[in-house]
Coordinates of C-alpha atoms in Angstrom, one line a residue:
M1 CA 94.7 96.1 88.9
D2 CA 96.9 93.7 86.9
Y3 CA 100.7 93.4 87.3
L4 CA 101.3 95.9 84.4
S5 CA 99.1 98.5 86.1
I6 CA 100.9 98.0 89.4
F7 CA 104.3 98.2 87.8
S8 CA 103.5 101.4 85.9
F9 CA 102.0 103.0 89.0
I10 CA 105.1 102.3 91.2
G11 CA 107.5 103.2 88.4
F12 CA 106.1 106.6 87.7
T13 CA 105.7 107.4 91.4
L14 CA 109.4 106.6 92.1
L15 CA 110.4 108.6 89.0
V16 CA 108.7 111.7 90.4
A17 CA 110.4 111.2 93.9
I18 CA 113.9 110.8 92.3
I19 CA 113.5 113.9 90.1
A20 CA 112.3 115.9 93.1
W21 CA 115.3 114.7 95.2
Y22 CA 117.8 115.5 92.4
A23 CA 116.4 119.0 91.8
T24 CA 116.4 120.0 95.5
R25 CA 119.7 118.4 96.6
S26 CA 121.6 121.7 96.5
T27 CA 118.9 123.9 98.1
N28 CA 119.7 125.0 101.7
E29 CA 116.6 124.2 103.6
S30 CA 117.8 125.2 107.0
T31 CA 117.0 128.8 106.1
A32 CA 113.5 130.2 105.9
D33 CA 113.7 131.2 102.3
G34 CA 115.2 127.8 101.4
Y35 CA 112.5 125.7 103.1
F36 CA 109.4 127.9 102.7
L37 CA 110.1 129.5 99.3
G38 CA 112.4 127.1 97.6
G39 CA 115.3 129.6 97.9
R40 CA 113.3 132.1 95.8
S41 CA 114.6 130.2 92.7
L42 CA 111.4 128.9 91.0
G43 CA 110.9 129.6 87.3
A44 CA 107.7 130.2 85.4
L45 CA 107.2 126.7 84.2
T46 CA 107.7 125.2 87.6
I47 CA 105.3 127.7 89.2
A48 CA 102.6 127.0 86.5
G49 CA 102.8 123.3 87.1
S50 CA 102.8 123.6 90.8
L51 CA 99.8 126.0 90.7
L52 CA 97.8 123.6 88.5
L53 CA 98.5 120.5 90.6
T54 CA 97.9 122.4 93.9
N55 CA 94.4 123.3 92.6
L56 CA 93.6 120.1 90.6
S57 CA 92.9 117.4 93.3
A58 CA 91.1 114.1 93.1
E59 CA 88.1 115.7 94.8
Q60 CA 87.9 118.2 91.9
I61 CA 88.5 115.7 89.1
V62 CA 85.9 113.2 90.4
G63 CA 83.5 115.8 91.8
L64 CA 83.4 118.2 88.8
N65 CA 83.0 115.3 86.4
G66 CA 80.2 114.0 88.6
Q67 CA 78.5 117.4 88.4
A68 CA 78.9 117.5 84.6
F69 CA 77.4 114.0 84.5
S70 CA 74.3 115.5 86.2
E71 CA 74.1 119.0 85.0
G72 CA 76.3 119.3 81.9
I73 CA 78.8 121.9 80.8
L74 CA 77.6 124.8 83.0
V75 CA 79.9 123.5 85.8
M76 CA 82.9 124.6 83.8
A77 CA 82.4 128.0 85.3
W78 CA 84.5 126.9 88.2
E79 CA 87.4 126.4 85.8
T80 CA 87.1 129.0 83.2
L81 CA 86.3 131.9 85.6
A82 CA 89.3 130.9 87.6
A83 CA 91.4 131.9 84.6
I84 CA 90.1 135.4 84.8
A85 CA 90.8 135.5 88.6
M86 CA 94.3 134.3 87.9
V87 CA 94.8 137.1 85.3
I88 CA 93.7 139.7 87.8
T89 CA 96.0 138.2 90.4
A90 CA 99.0 138.3 88.0
I91 CA 98.5 141.9 86.9
W92 CA 97.2 143.5 90.1
F93 CA 97.8 141.5 93.2
L94 CA 101.3 140.1 92.5
P95 CA 103.1 143.4 92.1
K96 CA 101.6 144.6 95.4
Y97 CA 102.7 141.5 97.2
M98 CA 106.1 140.8 95.7
K99 CA 107.4 144.3 95.8
K100 CA 107.3 143.9 99.6
G101 CA 109.3 140.6 99.4
I102 CA 106.7 138.9 101.6
T103 CA 106.6 135.2 102.6
T104 CA 102.9 134.9 103.6
I105 CA 99.7 136.8 103.1
P106 CA 99.4 137.5 106.8
E107 CA 102.8 139.1 106.7
F108 CA 101.4 141.5 104.1
I109 CA 98.5 142.2 106.4
Q110 CA 100.8 142.9 109.3
G111 CA 102.6 145.6 107.3
R112 CA 99.3 147.2 106.4
F113 CA 97.5 146.8 109.7
D114 CA 99.3 145.3 112.7
E115 CA 100.6 142.0 114.2
N116 CA 97.4 141.0 116.0
T117 CA 95.5 141.3 112.7
K118 CA 98.1 139.0 111.1
A119 CA 97.7 136.6 113.9
I120 CA 93.9 136.4 113.5
L121 CA 94.3 135.9 109.8
S122 CA 96.9 133.1 110.2
I123 CA 94.6 131.3 112.7
L124 CA 91.7 131.5 110.2
F125 CA 93.9 130.0 107.5
L126 CA 95.1 127.2 109.8
I127 CA 91.6 126.4 110.8
A128 CA 90.6 126.1 107.2
F129 CA 93.7 124.0 106.3
G130 CA 93.7 121.7 109.4
I131 CA 90.1 121.0 110.2
V132 CA 88.4 121.2 106.9
L133 CA 90.7 120.9 103.9
L134 CA 93.4 118.4 104.8
P135 CA 91.1 115.6 106.1
T136 CA 88.7 116.2 103.1
I137 CA 91.5 115.9 100.5
L138 CA 92.8 112.7 102.1
Y139 CA 89.3 111.2 102.2
A140 CA 88.4 112.3 98.7
G141 CA 91.6 110.8 97.3
S142 CA 91.1 107.6 99.1
K143 CA 87.5 107.4 97.8
A144 CA 88.7 107.9 94.3
F145 CA 91.2 105.0 94.5
I146 CA 88.9 102.7 96.4
T147 CA 86.1 103.2 93.8
M148 CA 88.3 103.4 90.7
F149 CA 90.5 100.4 91.4
E150 CA 88.3 98.3 93.7
L151 CA 91.0 98.2 96.3
P152 CA 89.2 96.2 99.0
E153 CA 88.9 93.3 96.6
A154 CA 92.5 93.8 95.3
L155 CA 94.0 93.9 98.7
G156 CA 91.7 91.4 100.3
V157 CA 90.6 93.8 103.1
S158 CA 87.4 95.4 104.3
E159 CA 86.4 98.8 102.9
T160 CA 87.1 100.4 106.3
A161 CA 90.7 99.0 106.3
A162 CA 91.1 100.2 102.7
Y163 CA 90.3 103.7 103.7
W164 CA 92.8 103.6 106.6
I165 CA 95.5 102.2 104.3
C166 CA 94.9 104.8 101.6
V167 CA 94.6 107.8 103.9
W168 CA 97.8 106.9 105.8
S169 CA 99.8 106.0 102.7
I170 CA 98.9 109.4 101.0
G171 CA 99.5 111.2 104.3
L172 CA 102.9 109.7 105.1
I173 CA 104.3 110.3 101.6
G174 CA 102.9 113.8 101.8
I175 CA 104.7 114.4 105.1
I176 CA 108.0 113.3 103.5
Y177 CA 107.6 115.6 100.6
A178 CA 106.3 118.7 102.4
I179 CA 107.9 118.6 105.8
Y180 CA 111.3 117.2 104.9
G181 CA 111.6 118.4 101.4
G182 CA 110.3 122.0 101.6
L183 CA 108.6 124.0 98.9
K184 CA 111.0 123.3 96.1
A185 CA 110.6 119.5 96.5
V186 CA 106.8 120.1 96.4
A187 CA 107.0 122.4 93.4
V188 CA 109.3 120.2 91.4
S189 CA 107.3 117.0 92.0
D190 CA 104.2 119.1 91.0
L191 CA 105.7 120.0 87.7
V192 CA 106.4 116.4 86.8
N193 CA 103.0 115.3 87.9
A194 CA 101.4 118.2 86.0
I195 CA 102.8 116.9 82.8
G196 CA 101.6 113.4 83.7
L197 CA 98.1 114.7 84.7
L198 CA 97.7 116.5 81.4
I199 CA 98.7 113.4 79.4
G200 CA 96.6 111.0 81.5
G201 CA 93.7 113.4 81.9
L202 CA 93.5 114.0 78.1
A203 CA 93.7 110.3 77.5
I204 CA 90.4 109.7 79.2
P205 CA 88.2 111.9 76.9
Y206 CA 90.3 110.7 73.9
F207 CA 89.5 107.0 74.5
G208 CA 86.0 107.8 75.6
L209 CA 85.1 109.8 72.5
V210 CA 86.7 107.1 70.2
M211 CA 84.7 104.5 72.0
I212 CA 81.3 106.2 71.6
S213 CA 81.8 107.3 68.0
E214 CA 80.6 105.2 65.1
D215 CA 83.8 105.7 63.1
N216 CA 86.4 105.4 66.0
S217 CA 87.3 109.1 65.7
I218 CA 87.3 112.1 68.1
A219 CA 85.2 114.2 65.7
G220 CA 82.6 111.4 65.5
G221 CA 82.5 111.2 69.3
L222 CA 82.0 114.9 69.7
S223 CA 79.3 114.9 67.1
K224 CA 77.5 112.1 68.9
L225 CA 77.7 114.0 72.2
W226 CA 76.3 117.1 70.6
V227 CA 73.4 115.4 68.9
D228 CA 72.5 113.0 71.7
N229 CA 73.0 115.4 74.7
Q230 CA 72.1 118.9 73.6
D231 CA 70.8 119.7 77.1
K232 CA 74.3 119.1 78.5
F233 CA 75.8 122.0 76.5
D234 CA 73.9 124.9 78.0
V235 CA 76.1 127.1 80.1
T236 CA 73.3 129.2 81.7
G237 CA 72.1 127.4 84.8
D238 CA 68.6 128.0 86.0
I239 CA 67.6 128.9 89.6
T240 CA 67.6 125.2 90.7
S241 CA 71.0 124.4 89.4
S242 CA 74.3 124.3 91.4
I243 CA 75.4 127.4 89.6
P244 CA 72.5 129.7 88.7
V245 CA 73.7 132.1 85.9
G246 CA 73.5 135.1 88.1
T247 CA 76.0 133.8 90.6
I248 CA 78.8 134.1 88.0
F249 CA 78.7 137.9 88.6
T250 CA 78.5 137.8 92.4
G251 CA 79.9 135.2 94.7
M252 CA 81.5 133.0 92.0
M253 CA 84.1 135.7 91.3
I254 CA 84.5 136.4 95.1
A255 CA 85.4 132.7 95.6
Q256 CA 87.7 132.7 92.7
M257 CA 89.5 135.9 93.8
Y258 CA 89.9 134.6 97.3
Y259 CA 91.4 131.3 96.0
W260 CA 93.8 132.7 93.5
G261 CA 94.5 136.1 95.0
T262 CA 94.7 135.6 98.8
N263 CA 95.1 131.8 99.4
Q264 CA 98.4 131.1 101.0
A265 CA 98.7 127.6 99.6
I266 CA 98.4 129.0 96.1
L267 CA 100.4 132.1 96.4
Q268 CA 103.3 130.5 98.2
R269 CA 104.3 129.0 94.9
V270 CA 104.5 132.4 93.3
F271 CA 106.3 134.0 96.2
G272 CA 109.1 131.5 95.6
A273 CA 109.7 133.0 92.1
K274 CA 113.1 134.3 91.2
S275 CA 111.5 137.6 90.1
L276 CA 108.1 139.3 89.8
A277 CA 108.2 138.8 86.0
E278 CA 108.7 135.0 86.5
G279 CA 105.9 134.9 88.9
Q280 CA 103.6 136.7 86.5
K281 CA 104.6 134.4 83.6
G282 CA 103.9 131.3 85.8
M283 CA 100.5 132.6 86.9
L284 CA 99.4 133.6 83.3
L285 CA 100.7 130.3 81.8
A286 CA 98.6 128.4 84.4
A287 CA 95.6 130.7 83.6
F288 CA 95.8 129.6 79.9
V289 CA 96.1 126.0 80.8
K290 CA 93.2 126.4 83.3
F291 CA 91.1 127.6 80.5
L292 CA 91.7 124.2 78.8
I293 CA 91.2 122.1 82.0
P294 CA 87.4 121.5 81.4
V295 CA 88.5 119.0 78.8
I296 CA 89.8 116.9 81.8
V297 CA 87.3 117.8 84.6
V298 CA 84.0 118.4 82.6
L299 CA 84.0 116.6 79.2
P300 CA 84.6 113.1 80.6
G301 CA 81.4 113.5 82.8
I302 CA 79.3 114.2 79.7
I303 CA 81.0 111.3 77.9
A304 CA 80.1 109.1 80.8
F305 CA 76.5 110.2 80.7
N306 CA 76.3 109.3 77.1
M307 CA 77.9 105.9 77.7
F308 CA 76.0 104.7 80.7
G309 CA 73.8 107.4 82.0
S310 CA 70.9 105.2 83.0
E311 CA 73.1 102.6 84.6
L312 CA 74.6 104.8 87.4
N313 CA 72.7 106.1 90.5
D314 CA 75.8 107.8 91.9
A315 CA 77.1 110.7 89.7
D316 CA 80.4 110.8 91.6
A317 CA 81.0 107.2 90.3
S318 CA 80.8 108.3 86.7
Y319 CA 84.5 109.2 86.3
P320 CA 86.0 106.2 88.0
E321 CA 83.7 104.0 85.9
L322 CA 84.7 105.7 82.7
V323 CA 88.4 105.3 83.5
R324 CA 87.8 101.6 84.2
R325 CA 86.0 101.1 80.9
V326 CA 88.3 103.1 78.5
L327 CA 91.9 102.8 79.7
P328 CA 94.1 99.9 78.8
G329 CA 95.9 98.1 81.7
G330 CA 99.3 99.9 81.4
L331 CA 97.8 103.3 81.1
L332 CA 95.5 102.6 84.0
G333 CA 98.5 102.2 86.3
F334 CA 100.1 105.4 84.9
F335 CA 96.9 107.3 85.5
A336 CA 96.7 106.0 89.0
A337 CA 100.2 107.3 89.6
V338 CA 99.2 110.7 88.2
L339 CA 96.0 110.9 90.2
F340 CA 98.1 109.9 93.2
G341 CA 100.4 112.8 92.5
A342 CA 97.4 115.2 92.2
I343 CA 96.1 114.1 95.6
L344 CA 99.6 114.3 97.1
S345 CA 100.1 117.8 95.7
S346 CA 97.0 119.2 97.3
F347 CA 97.8 117.6 100.6
N348 CA 101.5 118.5 100.8
S349 CA 100.9 122.0 99.5
L350 CA 98.5 122.7 102.3
L351 CA 100.9 121.1 104.8
N352 CA 103.8 123.2 103.7
S353 CA 101.8 126.3 103.8
S354 CA 100.5 125.4 107.3
A355 CA 104.1 125.0 108.5
T356 CA 105.0 128.4 106.9
L357 CA 102.1 130.1 108.6
F358 CA 102.8 128.7 112.0
G359 CA 106.5 129.3 111.9
F360 CA 106.5 132.8 110.6
D361 CA 103.2 134.2 111.9
L362 CA 102.6 132.5 115.3
Y363 CA 105.7 130.8 116.6
K364 CA 108.0 133.8 116.3
K365 CA 105.3 136.1 117.9
F366 CA 103.7 134.0 120.7
F367 CA 106.2 131.2 121.4
N368 CA 109.8 132.3 120.7
P369 CA 110.2 135.9 119.6
G370 CA 114.0 135.5 119.4
A371 CA 113.9 132.3 117.3
S372 CA 116.6 131.9 114.7
E373 CA 115.7 130.9 111.1
L374 CA 116.7 127.3 111.8
Q375 CA 114.5 127.2 115.0
T376 CA 111.6 128.7 113.0
V377 CA 111.9 126.0 110.3
K378 CA 112.1 123.2 112.8
A379 CA 109.0 124.5 114.7
G380 CA 107.1 124.8 111.4
K381 CA 108.0 121.2 110.5
R382 CA 106.9 119.9 113.9
F383 CA 103.6 121.7 113.6
G384 CA 103.1 120.4 110.1
L385 CA 103.8 116.9 111.3
A386 CA 101.2 117.2 114.2
L387 CA 98.6 118.7 111.8
A388 CA 99.2 115.8 109.3
V389 CA 98.7 113.1 112.0
I390 CA 95.5 114.8 113.2
S391 CA 94.1 115.1 109.7
M392 CA 95.1 111.5 108.9
S393 CA 93.2 110.3 112.0
I394 CA 90.1 112.3 111.1
A395 CA 89.9 111.6 107.4
P396 CA 88.7 107.9 107.5
F397 CA 85.7 108.9 109.7
I398 CA 84.3 111.3 107.1
R399 CA 82.8 108.3 105.2
Y400 CA 80.3 108.0 108.0
A401 CA 79.1 111.6 107.6
P402 CA 75.7 112.2 106.0
D403 CA 75.4 112.9 102.2
G404 CA 76.1 116.4 101.1
L405 CA 79.1 116.9 103.4
F406 CA 81.4 118.1 100.6
S407 CA 78.8 120.7 99.4
Y408 CA 78.4 121.9 103.0
I409 CA 82.2 122.1 103.4
Q410 CA 82.5 124.3 100.3
Q411 CA 79.8 126.6 101.6
A412 CA 81.4 126.7 105.0
L413 CA 84.7 127.8 103.6
G414 CA 82.9 131.0 102.3
S415 CA 82.8 132.1 105.9
L416 CA 86.6 132.6 105.6
S417 CA 87.0 133.6 102.0
V418 CA 84.6 136.6 102.1
P419 CA 86.1 138.6 105.0
I420 CA 89.8 137.6 104.1
L421 CA 89.4 138.9 100.5
A422 CA 87.6 142.1 101.8
V423 CA 90.5 142.8 104.2
V424 CA 93.2 142.3 101.6
V425 CA 91.4 144.4 98.9
V426 CA 90.8 147.3 101.4
G427 CA 94.3 147.0 102.7
I428 CA 95.7 147.4 99.1
L429 CA 93.3 150.2 98.0
T430 CA 93.3 152.4 101.1
R431 CA 95.9 153.8 103.4
K432 CA 93.7 155.2 106.2
V433 CA 91.5 152.2 107.3
P434 CA 92.8 151.2 110.7
A435 CA 93.6 147.7 112.1
I436 CA 90.4 147.6 114.2
G437 CA 88.4 147.7 110.9
A438 CA 90.2 144.6 109.7
K439 CA 89.7 142.8 113.0
V440 CA 86.0 143.6 113.1
V441 CA 85.5 142.2 109.6
L442 CA 87.7 139.1 110.1
I443 CA 85.7 138.1 113.2
G444 CA 82.3 139.7 112.4
G445 CA 82.4 138.6 108.7
V446 CA 82.8 134.9 109.7
L447 CA 79.9 135.2 112.2
M448 CA 77.6 136.9 109.7
Y449 CA 78.2 134.2 107.1
L450 CA 77.7 131.4 109.6
I451 CA 74.5 132.9 110.8
S452 CA 73.3 133.1 107.2
L453 CA 74.4 129.5 106.4
L454 CA 73.3 127.8 109.6
G455 CA 70.4 130.0 110.8
L456 CA 68.6 132.3 108.4
G457 CA 68.9 130.1 105.3
P458 CA 67.6 126.8 106.8
A459 CA 64.8 128.6 108.7
M460 CA 63.5 130.4 105.6
I461 CA 63.7 127.3 103.5
D462 CA 61.9 125.2 106.0
A463 CA 59.1 127.9 106.3
A464 CA 58.7 128.0 102.5
M465 CA 58.6 124.1 102.2
T466 CA 56.1 123.9 105.1
K467 CA 53.8 126.4 103.3
A468 CA 54.1 124.5 100.0
A469 CA 53.1 121.3 101.8
E470 CA 50.1 123.1 103.3
N471 CA 49.1 124.3 99.8
G472 CA 49.2 120.7 98.5
I473 CA 52.2 121.2 96.2
T474 CA 53.9 117.9 95.5
D475 CA 55.4 118.4 92.1
A476 CA 59.2 117.9 92.4
G477 CA 60.1 120.6 89.9
Q478 CA 57.8 123.2 91.6
L479 CA 59.2 122.2 95.1
A480 CA 62.8 122.7 93.8
I481 CA 62.0 126.2 92.5
I482 CA 60.3 127.1 95.8
K483 CA 63.2 125.9 97.8
A484 CA 65.7 127.8 95.6
E485 CA 63.6 131.0 95.8
A486 CA 63.2 130.8 99.5
Y487 CA 66.7 132.1 100.3
P488 CA 69.5 133.5 98.1
H489 CA 72.0 131.0 96.7
F490 CA 75.2 130.8 99.0
L491 CA 77.2 132.4 96.2
H492 CA 74.9 135.4 96.2
I493 CA 75.2 135.6 100.0
M494 CA 79.0 135.7 99.6
G495 CA 78.7 138.6 97.1
I496 CA 76.4 140.5 99.4
L497 CA 78.5 140.0 102.5
F498 CA 81.7 140.9 100.6
V499 CA 80.2 144.4 99.9
V500 CA 78.9 144.7 103.4
N501 CA 82.4 143.9 104.9
I502 CA 84.0 146.5 102.7
I503 CA 81.5 149.1 103.7
I504 CA 82.0 148.3 107.4
M505 CA 85.8 148.8 107.0
L506 CA 85.4 152.1 105.1
I507 CA 83.0 153.4 107.7
I508 CA 85.4 152.5 110.5
G509 CA 88.2 154.2 108.5
A510 CA 86.1 157.4 108.1
I511 CA 85.2 157.5 111.9
K512 CA 88.6 156.5 113.2
P513 CA 91.3 156.8 110.5
K514 CA 94.9 155.6 111.0
T515 CA 97.0 158.3 112.4
D516 CA 100.1 157.2 110.6
E517 CA 99.6 156.7 106.8
Y518 CA 100.6 153.4 105.4
I519 CA 103.5 153.6 102.9
P520 CA 104.4 150.4 101.2
E521 CA 108.1 149.3 101.3
V522 CA 110.0 148.0 98.3
T523 CA 112.2 144.9 98.7
Q524 CA 115.6 144.3 97.3
V525 CA 115.5 140.6 97.7
I526 CA 114.2 139.9 94.1
D527 CA 113.8 141.9 90.9
T528 CA 110.3 143.4 91.1
T529 CA 110.2 144.7 87.5
P530 CA 106.8 143.5 86.0
W531 CA 106.7 141.4 82.8
K532 CA 106.1 143.9 80.0
Y533 CA 103.6 141.6 78.2
A534 CA 101.6 140.6 81.3
T535 CA 98.6 142.9 80.5
V536 CA 98.4 141.9 76.8
V537 CA 98.6 138.1 77.6
G538 CA 96.1 138.6 80.4
I539 CA 93.6 140.3 78.1
L540 CA 94.0 137.5 75.5
V541 CA 93.3 134.8 78.2
A542 CA 90.2 136.7 79.4
L543 CA 88.9 137.0 75.8
L544 CA 89.3 133.2 75.4
V545 CA 87.2 132.6 78.5
L546 CA 84.4 135.0 77.3
S547 CA 84.4 133.2 73.9
T548 CA 83.4 129.9 75.5
Y549 CA 80.2 131.6 76.8
L550 CA 79.4 133.1 73.4
I551 CA 79.9 129.6 71.7
F552 CA 77.6 127.7 74.1

């Protein structure tokens, strides 16, 4: 990067930090609500920005554009269907959660089932956050910077040293925001970065379209894409694609509903709302913007394919390469700062949520039942700090892992999402299913998915490929179809196991129902009156999503 890029990067990063400090200087973070929920003072706009930045990480920006480079517009399903899941969460899940005035999802589960069920769920969340997600975010962010800005050459260090520098720089700043600033600092910095990401993210396709067009216009660029790359604008993936069309109706929605409807890192932003109506407005505003996000995370990949498709062997390098080619020097530094903010947001959001889960759900139960709010906050901070150091120590070594690690991680997370969503849904819809049913599913559901992922799936695929080799089949296209048909896609498996987990809980509830019927309590902490336009706005967002599939 040139000096202008470096100056704009440092300037925007410092601006975000100053704004976050100024906005949080009066929040009392020695209390649980102050530290973990921003004093329950967050407005709709802040919530929407925080939700988008928590979700939109460097891994997603670079990874989805890489998939679009290879497969085209069909990968936008991860974004557009998320909008429908967010609508369902705003209209159905949020009133159930926020009327109880809860701080964490496990707290909701405790009220419905019991303390031990809550503890199991908290541990599952912390395993997902600490061992899988935090190191992956740090590594993916570092990879994006090292590739996009050629940091080893710029800093005069080896690639290994560049990874350590990036990982620990992101991690240390994330610790300062999340551990010592609390949720409000995270949410405010997210809002500023969200605005920057939208500006910077839209600048990439703008400059890219202008560059590939014959008349230096956006319309000319879109026309060229449409004419030259018709195959990239088919939303129906075949059986060999990463998203076969049928998975949209099975595991894809399960994954989306888990992420937006039960994921602590996401919902903690909404739980910090000043009222239920503000929380719903924030979630629905984020859903509308989410519908537009493919312009940032899908379209650039197709532009990159049009510009230099035959030049690249690594699809994940397509977005960084496009950024290098189309952005002027000053904007390159600004976009680096925005991307840094997106990486930081994902990291510190998970870190803050980990501190919350440990402090509320484990520390007060197993370590210090009589702990004051101040002691709980301090314990959460210490745990978050330890988790951050562990993840920062693991992240640089991920680069030595075999190819396909990220795909494997996404599949592995299904082991948690399926049983957790099943338990939450049954907990809301029924009053007689006992705690033992939730415990069986939380533990058994994870084991069933892992057996499918690590045992049955590989065994059946190997058997099919061996038989194909014996029959003399060598055509790559035929072999891809045989492999895809040998065992259901992991998203189909998620859909199947979700139904199985619910049936197991209902059977246990029929055999051994709760003796005391669950009656939800209503909190007086915040105004729990729903937003009167939530349903109408939600339907409009859902219709917008469906229209994209009719167009393409």
